[in-house]
CSV table of C-alpha atoms in Angstrom, one decimal:
chain,number,residue,atom,x,y,z
A,483,MET,CA,-58.7,76.7,65.4
A,484,ARG,CA,-56.6,78.6,62.8
A,485,LEU,CA,-56.6,76.9,59.4
A,486,ARG,CA,-54.9,77.5,56.1
A,487,ARG,CA,-55.2,75.7,52.8
A,488,THR,CA,-51.5,75.5,51.8
A,489,ALA,CA,-48.4,75.3,53.9
A,490,ALA,CA,-45.1,73.5,54.1
A,491,PHE,CA,-45.8,69.9,54.9
A,492,LEU,CA,-44.6,69.0,58.4
A,493,ALA,CA,-44.8,65.2,58.2
A,494,THR,CA,-41.3,64.7,59.4
A,495,ALA,CA,-42.1,66.5,62.7
A,496,THR,CA,-45.7,65.6,63.2
A,497,ALA,CA,-48.1,62.8,62.5
A,498,VAL,CA,-50.1,63.1,59.2
A,499,THR,CA,-53.9,62.6,59.7
A,500,LEU,CA,-56.9,63.2,57.5
A,501,SER,CA,-60.3,64.4,58.7
A,502,LEU,CA,-63.6,63.5,56.9
A,503,SER,CA,-66.5,65.9,57.0
A,504,MET,CA,-69.2,64.0,55.1
A,505,THR,CA,-72.0,65.7,53.1
A,506,ALA,CA,-74.2,64.8,50.2
A,507,GLY,CA,-76.0,62.0,51.9
A,508,VAL,CA,-73.2,61.0,54.2
A,509,ALA,CA,-73.5,61.8,57.9
A,510,GLN,CA,-71.5,64.8,59.0
A,511,ALA,CA,-69.3,64.7,62.1
A,512,SER,CA,-69.0,67.9,64.2
A,513,PRO,CA,-66.3,68.4,65.0
A,514,PRO,CA,-64.8,66.4,62.1
A,515,GLN,CA,-63.5,63.0,63.1
A,516,LYS,CA,-59.8,62.6,62.5
A,517,PHE,CA,-58.4,59.6,60.6
A,518,SER,CA,-54.7,58.8,60.6
A,519,LEU,CA,-53.2,58.6,57.1
A,520,ALA,CA,-52.3,55.0,57.8
A,521,GLN,CA,-55.9,54.2,58.5
A,522,VAL,CA,-57.2,55.9,55.3
A,523,VAL,CA,-54.5,55.5,52.7
A,524,GLY,CA,-52.0,53.1,54.2
A,525,GLY,CA,-49.5,55.8,55.2
A,526,LEU,CA,-46.8,57.6,53.3
A,527,ARG,CA,-43.1,56.8,53.1
A,528,ASP,CA,-40.0,58.6,51.8
A,529,ALA,CA,-39.4,58.3,48.1
A,530,LYS,CA,-36.6,56.0,47.0
A,531,PRO,CA,-35.2,55.2,43.5
A,532,GLN,CA,-37.1,52.5,41.7
A,533,PRO,CA,-35.2,49.2,42.0
A,534,ALA,CA,-34.1,47.3,38.9
A,535,ARG,CA,-36.3,44.2,38.2
A,536,ALA,CA,-35.5,40.8,36.9
A,537,LEU,CA,-36.8,40.3,33.3
A,538,ALA,CA,-35.6,37.0,31.9
A,539,PRO,CA,-32.8,34.4,32.3
A,540,VAL,CA,-29.9,34.3,30.0
A,541,ALA,CA,-29.9,31.0,28.0
A,542,PRO,CA,-26.7,30.5,26.0
A,543,THR,CA,-26.7,27.9,23.3
A,544,ALA,CA,-23.6,26.1,22.0
A,545,ALA,CA,-22.7,25.4,18.4
A,546,ALA,CA,-20.1,22.8,19.4
A,547,PRO,CA,-21.2,19.5,21.0
A,548,THR,CA,-21.8,19.7,24.7
A,549,CYS,CA,-19.6,17.7,26.9
A,550,ALA,CA,-22.4,15.2,27.6
A,551,GLY,CA,-22.8,14.8,23.8
A,552,VAL,CA,-19.1,14.0,23.4
A,553,LYS,CA,-19.3,11.3,26.1
A,554,ALA,CA,-22.4,9.8,24.6
A,555,ASP,CA,-20.7,9.6,21.1
A,556,MET,CA,-17.1,8.6,22.1
A,557,ALA,CA,-17.0,5.7,19.7
A,558,ARG,CA,-17.8,7.9,16.7
A,559,TYR,CA,-15.1,10.4,17.6
A,560,ALA,CA,-12.6,7.5,18.1
A,561,ALA,CA,-13.6,6.0,14.7
A,562,SER,CA,-12.8,9.4,13.1
A,563,GLY,CA,-9.3,9.3,14.4
A,564,ALA,CA,-9.8,12.3,16.8
A,565,GLN,CA,-7.3,12.4,19.7
A,566,SER,CA,-9.4,14.9,21.7
A,567,VAL,CA,-12.5,17.0,21.4
A,568,LEU,CA,-13.2,20.5,22.7
A,569,CYS,CA,-16.7,20.6,24.2
A,570,ILE,CA,-18.7,23.4,25.9
A,571,ASP,CA,-21.2,23.5,28.7
A,572,SER,CA,-23.0,26.9,28.3
A,573,THR,CA,-25.7,26.1,30.8
A,574,ALA,CA,-23.3,25.5,33.7
A,575,PRO,CA,-24.4,27.0,37.0
A,576,ALA,CA,-23.3,30.6,37.5
A,577,THR,CA,-21.6,29.7,40.7
A,578,THR,CA,-18.7,27.5,39.8
A,579,PRO,CA,-16.8,25.8,42.7
A,580,ALA,CA,-13.5,27.7,43.0
A,581,THR,CA,-10.2,26.0,43.2
A,582,THR,CA,-6.9,27.3,44.4
A,583,GLY,CA,-5.8,30.3,42.4
A,584,ASP,CA,-9.2,30.9,40.7
A,585,LYS,CA,-10.2,34.5,40.4
A,586,LYS,CA,-13.5,36.4,40.7
A,587,ALA,CA,-15.2,37.8,37.7
A,588,ALA,CA,-15.3,41.5,37.0
A,589,ALA,CA,-18.2,43.2,38.9
A,590,ALA,CA,-21.2,44.8,37.2
A,591,TRP,CA,-23.8,47.1,38.7
A,592,CYS,CA,-26.2,44.1,39.0
A,593,SER,CA,-23.6,41.9,40.7
A,594,GLY,CA,-25.6,41.9,43.9
A,595,GLU,CA,-28.6,40.5,42.1
A,596,GLU,CA,-29.4,37.0,40.8
A,597,SER,CA,-26.9,35.9,38.3
A,598,GLN,CA,-27.5,34.8,34.7
A,599,THR,CA,-30.6,37.1,34.6
A,600,TRP,CA,-31.2,40.3,32.7
A,601,TRP,CA,-31.9,43.0,35.2
A,602,ILE,CA,-33.6,46.2,33.8
A,603,THR,CA,-34.5,49.8,34.6
A,604,ARG,CA,-36.1,52.1,32.1
A,605,SER,CA,-32.6,53.1,30.7
A,606,GLU,CA,-30.3,50.2,31.5
A,607,THR,CA,-30.0,46.4,31.5
A,608,CYS,CA,-27.3,44.4,33.2
A,609,VAL,CA,-26.4,40.7,33.6
A,610,HIS,CA,-23.6,39.0,35.4
A,611,GLY,CA,-22.5,35.4,35.8
A,612,ILE,CA,-23.0,34.1,32.3
A,613,THR,CA,-20.8,31.1,32.8
A,614,LEU,CA,-19.2,29.2,29.9
A,615,VAL,CA,-17.2,26.1,30.7
A,616,TYR,CA,-14.9,24.6,28.0
A,617,THR,CA,-13.4,21.2,28.3
A,618,VAL,CA,-10.9,19.2,26.3
A,619,THR,CA,-11.8,15.5,26.4
A,620,GLN,CA,-9.3,12.8,25.4
A,621,ILE,CA,-10.5,10.2,22.9
A,622,PRO,CA,-11.3,7.4,23.6
A,623,THR,CA,-10.5,7.4,27.3
A,624,GLY,CA,-12.7,10.3,28.3
A,625,ALA,CA,-9.9,11.8,30.4
A,626,ILE,CA,-10.1,15.6,30.9
A,627,LEU,CA,-7.0,17.2,29.4
A,628,GLY,CA,-7.9,20.8,30.2
A,629,THR,CA,-10.7,23.2,31.2
A,630,ALA,CA,-11.4,26.9,31.0
A,631,THR,CA,-14.3,28.7,32.8
A,632,PHE,CA,-15.3,32.1,31.6
A,633,ASP,CA,-17.6,34.6,33.3
A,634,VAL,CA,-19.3,37.2,31.1
A,635,SER,CA,-21.2,40.3,32.2
A,636,HIS,CA,-22.9,43.2,30.3
A,637,GLU,CA,-23.9,46.7,31.3
A,638,ILE,CA,-26.0,48.2,28.5
A,639,THR,CA,-27.0,51.9,28.7
A,640,LEU,CA,-29.7,53.8,26.7
A,641,SER,CA,-30.3,57.5,26.3
A,642,ASN,CA,-33.7,59.2,26.2
A,643,THR,CA,-32.2,62.0,24.1
A,644,ASN,CA,-30.4,60.0,21.4
A,645,THR,CA,-30.6,56.6,19.7
A,646,GLU,CA,-27.1,55.3,20.4
A,647,ILE,CA,-26.9,52.3,22.8
A,648,SER,CA,-23.7,51.6,24.7
A,649,ASP,CA,-22.9,48.0,25.6
A,650,ASP,CA,-19.9,47.5,28.0
A,651,ALA,CA,-19.1,43.8,28.4
A,652,ALA,CA,-16.4,42.1,30.5
A,653,VAL,CA,-15.1,38.6,30.0
A,654,THR,CA,-13.0,37.0,32.9
A,655,LEU,CA,-11.1,33.7,32.8
A,656,VAL,CA,-12.0,32.6,36.3
A,657,ALA,CA,-10.4,29.2,36.1
A,658,SER,CA,-8.2,27.2,33.6
A,659,SER,CA,-6.0,24.2,33.5
A,660,GLY,CA,-4.1,21.8,31.2
A,661,GLU,CA,-4.5,22.4,27.5
A,662,LEU,CA,-6.8,25.3,28.2
A,663,ALA,CA,-4.5,27.0,30.7
A,664,VAL,CA,-4.0,29.9,28.3
A,665,PRO,CA,-7.1,29.8,26.0
A,666,ILE,CA,-7.6,32.0,23.0
A,667,ALA,CA,-11.0,33.5,22.5
A,668,SER,CA,-13.0,35.8,20.2
A,669,PHE,CA,-16.1,37.9,21.1
A,670,SER,CA,-18.5,39.7,18.8
A,671,ALA,CA,-22.0,41.3,18.9
A,672,THR,CA,-24.8,42.4,16.6
A,673,CYS,CA,-28.3,43.7,16.8
A,674,SER,CA,-31.5,42.9,15.0
A,675,ALA,CA,-33.2,45.1,12.4
A,676,PRO,CA,-33.8,48.0,12.2
A,677,CYS,CA,-30.9,48.5,14.5
A,678,SER,CA,-27.4,48.8,13.2
A,679,ALA,CA,-24.1,47.9,14.9
A,680,LEU,CA,-22.2,51.2,15.1
A,681,ASP,CA,-19.0,49.9,16.7
A,682,GLY,CA,-18.3,46.2,17.1
A,683,ASP,CA,-15.2,46.6,19.2
A,684,GLY,CA,-15.1,43.1,20.7
A,685,PHE,CA,-11.9,41.1,20.4
A,686,THR,CA,-10.4,38.5,18.1
A,687,LEU,CA,-8.1,35.7,19.1
A,688,GLU,CA,-7.4,37.2,22.5
A,689,LYS,CA,-5.1,35.1,24.7
A,690,PHE,CA,-6.3,34.9,28.3
A,691,THR,CA,-4.4,34.0,31.4
A,692,LYS,CA,-6.2,32.9,34.6
A,693,GLY,CA,-7.8,35.8,36.4
A,694,GLU,CA,-7.5,38.2,33.4
A,695,THR,CA,-10.5,40.3,32.4
A,696,GLU,CA,-10.9,41.5,28.8
A,697,ASP,CA,-13.3,44.3,28.1
A,698,ALA,CA,-15.5,44.5,25.0
A,699,PHE,CA,-17.2,47.7,24.0
A,700,PHE,CA,-20.1,47.6,21.5
A,701,SER,CA,-22.5,50.3,20.4
A,702,TYR,CA,-25.7,50.1,18.4
A,703,GLY,CA,-27.9,52.7,16.7
A,704,ASP,CA,-31.4,53.3,15.2
A,705,ASP,CA,-33.0,55.9,13.0
A,706,PRO,CA,-36.7,55.9,13.7
A,707,VAL,CA,-38.9,57.8,11.3
A,708,ASP,CA,-42.4,58.5,12.8
A,709,SER,CA,-42.1,55.2,14.5
A,710,ALA,CA,-41.1,53.2,17.6
A,711,ASP,CA,-38.6,50.5,16.6
A,712,LEU,CA,-38.1,47.4,18.7
A,713,PHE,CA,-35.0,45.2,18.6
A,714,ASN,CA,-32.5,43.3,20.6
A,715,THR,CA,-28.8,42.4,20.6
A,716,SER,CA,-27.0,39.0,20.1
A,717,TYR,CA,-23.5,37.7,21.1
A,718,SER,CA,-21.1,35.1,20.0
A,719,PHE,CA,-18.1,33.8,22.0
A,720,THR,CA,-15.6,31.4,20.6
A,721,VAL,CA,-12.7,29.5,22.0
A,722,GLN,CA,-10.0,28.3,19.6
A,723,PRO,CA,-9.5,24.5,19.8
A,724,PRO,CA,-6.0,23.6,21.1
A,725,PRO,CA,-3.7,21.6,18.7
A,726,ASN,CA,-4.7,18.0,18.0
A,727,THR,CA,-8.4,18.5,18.9
A,728,VAL,CA,-11.3,18.0,16.5
A,729,PRO,CA,-11.6,21.2,14.5
A,730,VAL,CA,-15.1,22.1,15.6
A,731,ASP,CA,-16.6,25.6,16.1
A,732,PRO,CA,-16.9,25.9,19.8
A,733,THR,CA,-19.1,29.0,19.9
A,734,ALA,CA,-21.6,30.0,22.6
A,735,ASN,CA,-24.4,32.3,21.6
A,736,TRP,CA,-26.8,34.4,23.7
A,737,SER,CA,-29.0,37.4,23.3
A,738,THR,CA,-31.0,40.1,25.2
A,739,PRO,CA,-34.7,39.3,25.3
A,740,SER,CA,-36.7,39.8,22.1
A,741,SER,CA,-37.8,43.4,21.5
A,742,LEU,CA,-36.0,44.6,24.7
A,743,PHE,CA,-35.0,48.0,23.3
A,744,ARG,CA,-37.3,50.6,21.8
A,745,CYS,CA,-36.2,53.8,20.0
A,746,ASP,CA,-38.7,56.4,18.8
A,747,ASP,CA,-39.0,59.9,17.5
A,748,LEU,CA,-42.6,60.3,18.8
A,749,VAL,CA,-41.9,62.0,22.2
A,750,SER,CA,-40.2,65.3,23.1
A,751,GLY,CA,-38.0,67.1,20.7
A,752,PHE,CA,-35.4,64.4,20.5
A,753,ASP,CA,-35.2,60.8,19.4
A,754,GLY,CA,-34.4,58.4,22.2
A,755,CYS,CA,-34.5,54.9,23.5
A,756,VAL,CA,-35.9,53.1,26.5
A,757,ILE,CA,-36.6,49.6,27.8
A,758,PRO,CA,-40.4,49.5,27.6
A,759,GLU,CA,-40.7,46.4,29.8
A,760,PHE,CA,-39.8,48.5,32.8
A,761,THR,CA,-42.7,50.5,34.2
A,762,PRO,CA,-41.6,54.0,35.4
A,763,GLU,CA,-43.1,55.9,38.3
A,764,LEU,CA,-44.3,59.5,38.7
A,765,GLU,CA,-43.2,60.6,42.1
A,766,VAL,CA,-45.7,62.9,43.9
A,767,THR,CA,-44.7,64.2,47.3
A,768,VAL,CA,-46.7,66.1,49.9
A,769,SER,CA,-43.7,68.3,50.6
A,770,ARG,CA,-43.6,69.5,46.9
A,771,HIS,CA,-47.2,69.1,45.6
A,772,GLN,CA,-49.0,69.6,48.9
A,773,ALA,CA,-52.9,69.5,48.5
A,774,ALA,CA,-52.5,67.9,45.1
A,775,ALA,CA,-50.6,65.0,46.7
A,776,ILE,CA,-53.2,64.5,49.4
A,777,GLY,CA,-55.9,64.4,46.7
A,778,ILE,CA,-54.0,61.6,44.8
A,779,ALA,CA,-53.4,59.7,48.0
A,780,VAL,CA,-57.1,59.6,48.8
A,781,ALA,CA,-58.0,58.8,45.2
A,782,GLN,CA,-55.6,55.8,45.3
A,783,SER,CA,-57.4,54.5,48.4
A,784,LEU,CA,-60.5,54.0,46.3
A,785,PRO,CA,-61.2,50.4,45.2
A,786,ASP,CA,-59.5,50.6,41.8
A,787,GLY,CA,-56.2,51.9,43.2
A,788,TRP,CA,-55.3,53.6,40.0
A,789,GLY,CA,-51.6,54.2,39.9
A,790,SER,CA,-50.8,52.3,43.0
A,791,ALA,CA,-52.4,48.9,42.7
A,792,VAL,CA,-53.1,49.1,38.9
A,793,GLU,CA,-50.8,51.0,36.5
A,794,LEU,CA,-52.1,54.1,34.7
A,795,THR,CA,-51.7,54.0,30.9
A,796,ARG,CA,-50.9,57.1,28.9
A,797,LEU,CA,-53.5,58.6,26.6
A,798,ALA,CA,-51.6,60.5,24.0
A,799,ASN,CA,-54.6,62.0,22.1
A,800,GLU,CA,-54.9,65.6,23.3
A,801,SER,CA,-58.5,66.1,22.2
A,802,ALA,CA,-59.6,62.9,24.0
A,803,ALA,CA,-57.8,64.0,27.2
A,804,GLU,CA,-59.5,67.4,27.0
A,805,ALA,CA,-62.8,65.7,26.6
A,806,ASN,CA,-62.1,63.6,29.7
A,807,ARG,CA,-61.3,66.7,31.7
A,808,ARG,CA,-64.5,68.4,30.7
A,809,LYS,CA,-66.6,65.4,31.6
A,810,ILE,CA,-65.1,65.4,35.1
A,811,CYS,CA,-64.5,69.1,35.9
A,812,GLU,CA,-67.1,70.8,33.6
A,813,ASP,CA,-70.2,68.7,34.0
A,814,GLY,CA,-72.0,71.5,35.8
A,815,THR,CA,-71.6,70.1,39.3
A,816,TRP,CA,-68.2,71.7,40.1
A,817,VAL,CA,-68.4,74.8,42.3
A,818,LYS,CA,-65.3,76.7,43.2
A,819,ARG,CA,-64.5,77.0,46.9
A,820,PRO,CA,-63.8,80.6,48.1
A,821,ASP,CA,-61.8,79.2,51.0
A,822,VAL,CA,-59.3,77.5,48.6
A,823,ARG,CA,-56.7,79.8,47.2
A,824,ASP,CA,-57.0,80.0,43.4
A,825,ASP,CA,-59.2,76.9,43.5
A,826,SER,CA,-59.0,74.4,40.6
A,827,CYS,CA,-60.5,71.0,39.8
A,828,ASP,CA,-57.7,68.4,40.2
A,829,GLU,CA,-58.9,65.2,38.6
A,830,TYR,CA,-57.6,61.7,39.4
A,831,ALA,CA,-57.0,59.4,37.6
A,832,PHE,CA,-55.5,62.0,35.2
A,833,ALA,CA,-57.4,63.1,32.1
A,834,ARG,CA,-54.4,62.0,30.1
A,835,SER,CA,-54.7,58.4,31.2
A,836,ARG,CA,-57.0,55.7,30.0
A,837,GLN,CA,-58.2,55.3,33.6
A,838,SER,CA,-59.7,58.8,33.7
A,839,GLY,CA,-63.3,58.9,34.9
A,840,GLY,CA,-64.2,60.3,31.5
A,841,GLN,CA,-62.6,57.2,29.8
A,842,LEU,CA,-64.7,55.0,32.1
A,843,GLY,CA,-67.9,56.7,31.0
A,844,LEU,CA,-68.3,58.7,34.2
A,845,THR,CA,-68.9,62.4,34.9
A,846,GLY,CA,-67.9,64.6,37.8
A,847,LYS,CA,-71.0,63.9,39.8
A,848,ASP,CA,-70.0,60.2,39.9
A,849,CYS,CA,-66.6,61.0,41.4
A,850,ALA,CA,-65.6,61.5,45.0
A,851,GLU,CA,-65.1,65.2,45.7
A,852,ILE,CA,-62.8,66.4,48.5
A,853,VAL,CA,-61.1,69.5,49.9
A,854,PRO,CA,-57.6,68.8,51.3
A,855,TRP,CA,-56.6,71.3,54.0
A,856,PHE,CA,-53.7,71.8,56.3
A,857,ASP,CA,-54.0,72.8,60.0
A,858,ASP,CA,-50.8,74.6,60.9
A,859,THR,CA,-51.7,74.5,64.6
A,860,ASP,CA,-51.0,70.8,64.8
A,861,GLY,CA,-49.1,70.3,61.5
A,862,THR,CA,-51.7,68.0,60.1
A,863,TRP,CA,-53.4,67.5,56.7
A,864,TYR,CA,-57.1,66.7,56.6
A,865,PHE,CA,-59.7,66.5,53.9
A,866,GLU,CA,-63.3,67.4,53.8
A,867,GLY,CA,-65.5,65.0,51.9
A,868,ILE,CA,-68.0,67.0,49.9
A,869,ARG,CA,-69.0,63.8,48.2
A,870,TYR,CA,-67.2,60.7,49.5
A,871,THR,CA,-68.2,57.1,50.2
A,872,GLY,CA,-64.9,55.5,49.6
A,873,GLN,CA,-66.3,53.4,46.8
A,874,GLU,CA,-66.0,55.8,43.8
A,875,ARG,CA,-63.9,55.1,40.8
A,876,CYS,CA,-62.6,58.7,40.3
A,877,LEU,CA,-61.9,61.7,42.4
A,878,ARG,CA,-61.8,65.5,42.0
A,879,ALA,CA,-60.1,67.6,44.6
A,880,HIS,CA,-60.2,71.4,45.3
A,881,VAL,CA,-56.6,72.3,44.9
A,882,PRO,CA,-54.7,75.6,44.4
A,883,LEU,CA,-54.0,75.9,40.6
A,884,ASP,CA,-50.2,76.1,41.0
A,885,GLU,CA,-50.1,72.8,42.9
A,886,ASN,CA,-52.4,71.2,40.4
A,887,SER,CA,-50.3,72.5,37.5
A,888,LEU,CA,-47.1,71.3,39.2
A,889,VAL,CA,-48.3,67.7,39.1
A,890,GLY,CA,-49.2,68.1,35.4
A,891,SER,CA,-45.8,69.6,34.7
A,892,ASP,CA,-44.1,66.7,36.4
A,893,LEU,CA,-46.2,64.2,34.5
A,894,GLY,CA,-45.2,65.9,31.3
A,895,ALA,CA,-41.5,65.7,32.3
A,896,LEU,CA,-41.9,62.0,33.0
A,897,THR,CA,-43.6,61.5,29.7
A,898,ASN,CA,-40.5,62.9,28.0
A,899,SER,CA,-37.8,61.3,30.2
A,900,ALA,CA,-39.4,57.9,30.2
A,901,ARG,CA,-40.5,58.3,26.6
A,902,LEU,CA,-44.1,57.3,27.4
A,903,LEU,CA,-45.9,56.4,24.2
A,904,ASP,CA,-49.7,56.0,23.9
A,905,ASN,CA,-50.8,53.0,26.0
A,906,ASP,CA,-47.5,52.9,27.9
A,907,LYS,CA,-48.0,52.1,31.6
A,908,TYR,CA,-46.7,54.0,34.6
A,909,TRP,CA,-47.1,54.1,38.4
A,910,VAL,CA,-47.9,57.1,40.5
A,911,GLY,CA,-46.2,57.0,44.0
A,912,VAL,CA,-47.3,59.4,46.7
A,913,TYR,CA,-44.6,60.1,49.3
A,914,ASN,CA,-43.8,62.4,52.2
């Protein structure tokens, strides 16, 4: 059988299997028994973009009395001489029954997801279906003199290389009638300290017609100084009361979740911002990282499941990371393999993570040790278990130095692009 240690991965054309040749107290199989990748590590799949995830519901509050409050206090309004009252239901369901002539709200990138919920990625947040229902109620009969239903969406974009945050909002009058057939509304935004509103380009006393969408563009900025600043944004939407209604302030307020945005000057050569609640992923592929990817896949099949079942967390201290590496790869038990091109000790979990074997108080002799290899006669990856029981908490693999370094380089790139600070979590996905 002709073998070689590195080659293009042929998973798309052939089945991927791993072979275990056990030593160091584990019975050897001759010839090595083959295990399918699905049996050993659950199989690999093609990489896909990380989906957005739901973070928190939007919960608008109203400054004006709710419509239920008006009905409960009709006598007081009548005693004051009011002819009608403008009330607001800011907690109305996002899906409002449509009537003839009603229009759909403007679409946002999260329109296919659950409404009235903040959806996040590492660099964006989006919400749609914030529904605000205004009603003019006659006093004292309680008759409905007019209604206006608004739908609001936000698409907020951050940059990992600057600290300006862009907020594109859209307000659609999806239904209206009577005294609120053509309502007049204002929309504004702000952000919490230490953020500053750079451009509050909402709108003031804008007249809406049914089906009309009015865009509002806001931008915010931060200037971190050796820090990571957390803040959020807040919004106010007001409808002007029609003539002869009680002169209340019918304002609906909502905000992004507390401390949703983080801007820092601690990573890379640029200041930048991210949404830290979203956990990014380092993508490792067999086609690109070859033996290094096989080593990680086997390591993730160990009981802790570092990076797949349990997130890794970044260790920013370089001296501590180097100490971790020495504990695992320079404990006196690592011996280079002459049959591995430019052999190097590839540790997992990474030395720059708080799940490294060194961080767990282990040394290299406590880790599983394997040699991934590729058989180009059957297009199959295998690994030899120099020391492997399947119960270890760390792993070191004999991997060509360039493949080992490539994973490290990609981890560094993710650290910069996702602005991973000390203790930030991330996933490691191994794909075809």
